[in-house]
PDB file of C-alpha atoms in Angstrom:
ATOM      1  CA  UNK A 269     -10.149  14.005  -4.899  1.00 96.00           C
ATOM      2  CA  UNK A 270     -12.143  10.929  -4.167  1.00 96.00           C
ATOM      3  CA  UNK A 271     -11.630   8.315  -7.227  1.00 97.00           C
ATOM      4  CA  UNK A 272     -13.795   5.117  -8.280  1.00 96.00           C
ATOM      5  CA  UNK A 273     -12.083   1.749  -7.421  1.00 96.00           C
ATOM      6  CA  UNK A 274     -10.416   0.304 -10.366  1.00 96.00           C
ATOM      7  CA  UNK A 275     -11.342  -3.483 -10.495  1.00 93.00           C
ATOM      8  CA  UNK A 276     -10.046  -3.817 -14.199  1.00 94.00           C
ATOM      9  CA  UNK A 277      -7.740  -7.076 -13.810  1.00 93.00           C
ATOM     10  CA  UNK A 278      -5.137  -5.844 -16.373  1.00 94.00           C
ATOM     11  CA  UNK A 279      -4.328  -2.914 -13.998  1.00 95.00           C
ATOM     12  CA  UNK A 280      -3.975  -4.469 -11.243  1.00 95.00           C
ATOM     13  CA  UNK A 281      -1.948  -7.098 -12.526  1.00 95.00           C
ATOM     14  CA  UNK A 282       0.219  -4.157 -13.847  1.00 95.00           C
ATOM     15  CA  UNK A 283       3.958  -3.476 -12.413  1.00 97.00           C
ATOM     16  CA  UNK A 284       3.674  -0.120 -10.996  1.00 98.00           C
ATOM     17  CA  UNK A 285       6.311   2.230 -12.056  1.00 98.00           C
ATOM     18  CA  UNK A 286       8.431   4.281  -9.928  1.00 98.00           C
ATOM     19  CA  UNK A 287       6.424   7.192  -8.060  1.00 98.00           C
ATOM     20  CA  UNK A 288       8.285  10.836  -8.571  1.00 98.00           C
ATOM     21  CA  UNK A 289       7.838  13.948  -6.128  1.00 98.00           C
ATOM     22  CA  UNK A 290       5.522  14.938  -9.098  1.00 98.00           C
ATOM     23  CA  UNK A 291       2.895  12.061  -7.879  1.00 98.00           C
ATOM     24  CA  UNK A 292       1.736  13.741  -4.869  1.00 97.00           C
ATOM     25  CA  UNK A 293      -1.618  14.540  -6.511  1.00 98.00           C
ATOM     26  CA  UNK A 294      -2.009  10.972  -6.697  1.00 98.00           C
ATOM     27  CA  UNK A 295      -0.983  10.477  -3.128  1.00 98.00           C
ATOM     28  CA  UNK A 296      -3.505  13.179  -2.179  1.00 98.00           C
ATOM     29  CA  UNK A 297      -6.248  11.277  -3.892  1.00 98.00           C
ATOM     30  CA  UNK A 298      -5.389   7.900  -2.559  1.00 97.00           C
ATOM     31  CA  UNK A 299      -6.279   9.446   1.144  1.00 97.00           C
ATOM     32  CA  UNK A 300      -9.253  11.716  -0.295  1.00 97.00           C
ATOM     33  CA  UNK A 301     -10.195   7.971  -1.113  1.00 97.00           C
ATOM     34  CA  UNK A 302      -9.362   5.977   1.309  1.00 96.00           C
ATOM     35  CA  UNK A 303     -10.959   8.018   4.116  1.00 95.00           C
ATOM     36  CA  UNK A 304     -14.218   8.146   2.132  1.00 96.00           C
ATOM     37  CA  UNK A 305     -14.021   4.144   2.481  1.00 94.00           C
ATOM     38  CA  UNK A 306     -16.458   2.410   5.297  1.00 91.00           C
ATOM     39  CA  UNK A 307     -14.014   0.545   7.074  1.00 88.00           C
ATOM     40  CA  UNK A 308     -10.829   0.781   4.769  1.00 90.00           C
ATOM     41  CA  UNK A 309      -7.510   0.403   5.601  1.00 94.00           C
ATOM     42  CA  UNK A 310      -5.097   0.697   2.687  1.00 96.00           C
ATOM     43  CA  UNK A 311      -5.050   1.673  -0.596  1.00 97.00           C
ATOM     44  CA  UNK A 312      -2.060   1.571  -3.712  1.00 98.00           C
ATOM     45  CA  UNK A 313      -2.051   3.953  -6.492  1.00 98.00           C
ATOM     46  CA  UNK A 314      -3.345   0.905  -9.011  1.00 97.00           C
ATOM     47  CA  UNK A 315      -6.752   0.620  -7.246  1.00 97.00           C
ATOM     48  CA  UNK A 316      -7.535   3.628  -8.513  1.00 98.00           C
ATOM     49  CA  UNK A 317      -6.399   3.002 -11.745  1.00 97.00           C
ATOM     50  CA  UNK A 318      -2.918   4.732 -11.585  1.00 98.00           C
ATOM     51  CA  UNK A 319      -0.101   2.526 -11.975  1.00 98.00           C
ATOM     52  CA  UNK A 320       2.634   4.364  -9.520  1.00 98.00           C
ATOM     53  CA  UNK A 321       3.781   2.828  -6.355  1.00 98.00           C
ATOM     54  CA  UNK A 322       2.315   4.755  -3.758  1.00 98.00           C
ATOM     55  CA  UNK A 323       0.520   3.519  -0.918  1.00 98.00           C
ATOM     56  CA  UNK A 324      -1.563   4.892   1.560  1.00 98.00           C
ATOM     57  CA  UNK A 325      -2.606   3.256   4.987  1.00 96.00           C
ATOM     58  CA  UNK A 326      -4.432   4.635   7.896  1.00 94.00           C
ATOM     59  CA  UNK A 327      -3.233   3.523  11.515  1.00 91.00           C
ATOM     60  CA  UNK A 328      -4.455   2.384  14.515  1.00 88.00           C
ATOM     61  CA  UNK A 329      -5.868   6.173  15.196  1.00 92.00           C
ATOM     62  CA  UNK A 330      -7.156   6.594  11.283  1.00 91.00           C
ATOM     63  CA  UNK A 331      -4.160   9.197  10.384  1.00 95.00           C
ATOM     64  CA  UNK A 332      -3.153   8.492   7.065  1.00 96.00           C
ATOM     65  CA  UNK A 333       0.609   7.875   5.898  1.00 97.00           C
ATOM     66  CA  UNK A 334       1.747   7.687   2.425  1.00 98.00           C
ATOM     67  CA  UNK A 335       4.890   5.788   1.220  1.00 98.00           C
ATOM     68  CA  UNK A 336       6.242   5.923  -2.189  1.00 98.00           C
ATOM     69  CA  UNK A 337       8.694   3.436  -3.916  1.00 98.00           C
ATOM     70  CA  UNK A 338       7.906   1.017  -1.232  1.00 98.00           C
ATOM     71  CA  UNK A 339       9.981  -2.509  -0.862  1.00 98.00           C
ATOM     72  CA  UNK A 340      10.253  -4.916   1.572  1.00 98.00           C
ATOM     73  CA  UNK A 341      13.798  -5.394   3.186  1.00 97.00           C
ATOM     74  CA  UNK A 342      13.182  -7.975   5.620  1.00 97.00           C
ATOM     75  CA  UNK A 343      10.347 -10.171   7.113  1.00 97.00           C
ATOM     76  CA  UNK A 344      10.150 -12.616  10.343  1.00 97.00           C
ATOM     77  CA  UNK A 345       7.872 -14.689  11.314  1.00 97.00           C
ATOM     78  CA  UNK A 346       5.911 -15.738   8.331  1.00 97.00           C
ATOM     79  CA  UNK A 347       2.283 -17.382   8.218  1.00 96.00           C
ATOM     80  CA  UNK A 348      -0.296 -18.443   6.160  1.00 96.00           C
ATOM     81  CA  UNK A 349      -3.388 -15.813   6.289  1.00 94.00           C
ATOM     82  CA  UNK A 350      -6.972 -15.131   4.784  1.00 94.00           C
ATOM     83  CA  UNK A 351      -7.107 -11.720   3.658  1.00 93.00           C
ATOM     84  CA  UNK A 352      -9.655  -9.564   1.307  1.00 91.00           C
ATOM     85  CA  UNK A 353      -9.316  -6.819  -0.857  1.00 91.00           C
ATOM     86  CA  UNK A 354     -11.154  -3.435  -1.496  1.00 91.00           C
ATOM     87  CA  UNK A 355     -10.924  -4.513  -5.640  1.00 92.00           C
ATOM     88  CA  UNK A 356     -10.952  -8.123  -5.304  1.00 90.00           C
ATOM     89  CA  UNK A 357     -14.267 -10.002  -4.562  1.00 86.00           C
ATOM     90  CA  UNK A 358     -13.061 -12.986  -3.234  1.00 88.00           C
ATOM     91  CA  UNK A 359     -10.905 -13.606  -0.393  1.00 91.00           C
ATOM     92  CA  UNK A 360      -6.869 -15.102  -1.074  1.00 90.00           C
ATOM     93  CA  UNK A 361      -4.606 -16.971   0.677  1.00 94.00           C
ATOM     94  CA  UNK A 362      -1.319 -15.200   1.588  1.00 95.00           C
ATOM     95  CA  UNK A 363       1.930 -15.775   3.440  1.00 96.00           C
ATOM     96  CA  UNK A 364       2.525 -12.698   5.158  1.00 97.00           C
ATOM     97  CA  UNK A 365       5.184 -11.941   7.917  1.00 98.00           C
ATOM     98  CA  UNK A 366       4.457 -10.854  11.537  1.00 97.00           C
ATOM     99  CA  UNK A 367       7.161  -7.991  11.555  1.00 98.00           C
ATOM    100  CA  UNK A 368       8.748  -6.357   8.300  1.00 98.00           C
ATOM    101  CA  UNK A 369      11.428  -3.891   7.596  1.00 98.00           C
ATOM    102  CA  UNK A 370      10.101  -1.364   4.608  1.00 98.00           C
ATOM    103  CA  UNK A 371      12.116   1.240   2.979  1.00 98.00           C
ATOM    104  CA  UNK A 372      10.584   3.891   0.966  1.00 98.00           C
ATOM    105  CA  UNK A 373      10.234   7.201   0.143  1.00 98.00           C
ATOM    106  CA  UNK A 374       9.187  10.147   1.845  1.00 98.00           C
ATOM    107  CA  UNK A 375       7.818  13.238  -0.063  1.00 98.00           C
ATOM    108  CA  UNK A 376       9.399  16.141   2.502  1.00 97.00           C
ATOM    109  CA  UNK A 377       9.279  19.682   1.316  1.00 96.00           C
ATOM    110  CA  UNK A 378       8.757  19.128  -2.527  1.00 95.00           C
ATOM    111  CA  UNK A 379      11.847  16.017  -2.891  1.00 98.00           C
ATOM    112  CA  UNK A 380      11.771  12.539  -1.934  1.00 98.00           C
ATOM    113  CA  UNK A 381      13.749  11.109   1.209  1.00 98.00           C
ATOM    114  CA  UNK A 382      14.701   7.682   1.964  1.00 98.00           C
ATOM    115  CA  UNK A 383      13.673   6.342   4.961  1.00 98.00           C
ATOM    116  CA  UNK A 384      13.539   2.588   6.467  1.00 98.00           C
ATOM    117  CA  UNK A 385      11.130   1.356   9.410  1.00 97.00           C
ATOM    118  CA  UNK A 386       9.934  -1.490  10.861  1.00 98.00           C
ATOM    119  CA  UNK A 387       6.253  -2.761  11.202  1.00 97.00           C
ATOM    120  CA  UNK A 388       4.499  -5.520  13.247  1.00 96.00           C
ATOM    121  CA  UNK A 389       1.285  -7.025  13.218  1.00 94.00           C
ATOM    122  CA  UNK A 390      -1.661  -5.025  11.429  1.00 93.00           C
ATOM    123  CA  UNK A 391       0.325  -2.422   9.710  1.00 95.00           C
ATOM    124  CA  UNK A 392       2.815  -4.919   8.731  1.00 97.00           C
ATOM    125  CA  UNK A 393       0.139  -6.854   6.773  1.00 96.00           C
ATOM    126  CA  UNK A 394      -0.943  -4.301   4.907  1.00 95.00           C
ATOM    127  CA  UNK A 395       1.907  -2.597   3.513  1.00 97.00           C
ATOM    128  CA  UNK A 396       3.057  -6.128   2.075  1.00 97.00           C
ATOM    129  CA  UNK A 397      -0.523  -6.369   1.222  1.00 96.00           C
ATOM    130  CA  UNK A 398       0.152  -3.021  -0.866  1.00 97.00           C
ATOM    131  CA  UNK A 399       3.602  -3.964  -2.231  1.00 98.00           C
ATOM    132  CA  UNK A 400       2.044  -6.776  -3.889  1.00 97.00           C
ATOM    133  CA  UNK A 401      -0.259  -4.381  -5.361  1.00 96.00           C
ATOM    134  CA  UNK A 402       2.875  -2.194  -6.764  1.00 97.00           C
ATOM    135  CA  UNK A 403       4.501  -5.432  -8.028  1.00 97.00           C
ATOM    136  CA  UNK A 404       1.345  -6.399 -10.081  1.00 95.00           C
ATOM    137  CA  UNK A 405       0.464  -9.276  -7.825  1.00 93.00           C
ATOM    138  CA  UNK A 406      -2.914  -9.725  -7.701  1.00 80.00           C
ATOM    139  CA  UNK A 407      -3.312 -11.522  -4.329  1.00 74.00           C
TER     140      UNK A 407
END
């Protein structure tokens, strides 16, 4: 289902709590929403109001992925960037790295599985991007 973007501060400054198998409703709405956005990219459970950590992202060919419980294991090659943010009106500066390792969950067949992969460039921006969001970083 396609859900309003939260820009209520408090939320969003909220520490997300650990996503379950039970939060693929929320998942589900997170792409509804996403795709319905002009031009987005990636959205986290908080920015529409639900304070879980799942993420959703669309990739260089618009599918959608979903990652719960997401954390950043590793990053190289960090700079200083200019980013916005579908609930933020102003833009922020951010260190962000060029390549990331990521583990998460997967939801496969009704339980979570772990997985780990690495991202560069684009995608790699916003998933940290994201796990900010999770952590209650308002970037």
């Amino acid at each position: 289902m396609i859900k309003e973007l939260c820009k209520d501060e408090a939320v969003l400054k909220t520490r997300c709590a650990k996503a379950t198998p039970e939060d693929a409703a929320v998942a589900q709405d997170l792409v509804d929403t996403l795709n319905s956005i002009e031009d987005g990219a990636c959205l986290a459970a908080n920015q529409i109001g639900v304070t879980k950590q799942v993420i959703a992202y669309l990739d260089e060919d618009k599918k959608p992925h979903v990652m719960y419980n997401p954390r950043l294991v590793m990053g190289l090659q960090a700079a200083r960037l200019v980013e916005g943010c579908l609930t933020k009106e102003e833009e922020s500066k951010v260190t962000r790295y060029a390549k990331v390792k990521v583990s998460y969950d997967e939801l496969v067949d009704g339980a979570f599985k772990p997985r780990k992969r690495d991202f560069l460039g684009w995608e790699a921006q916003m998933i940290q991007h994201m796990i900010d969001h999770c952590n209650g970083k308002y970037v």
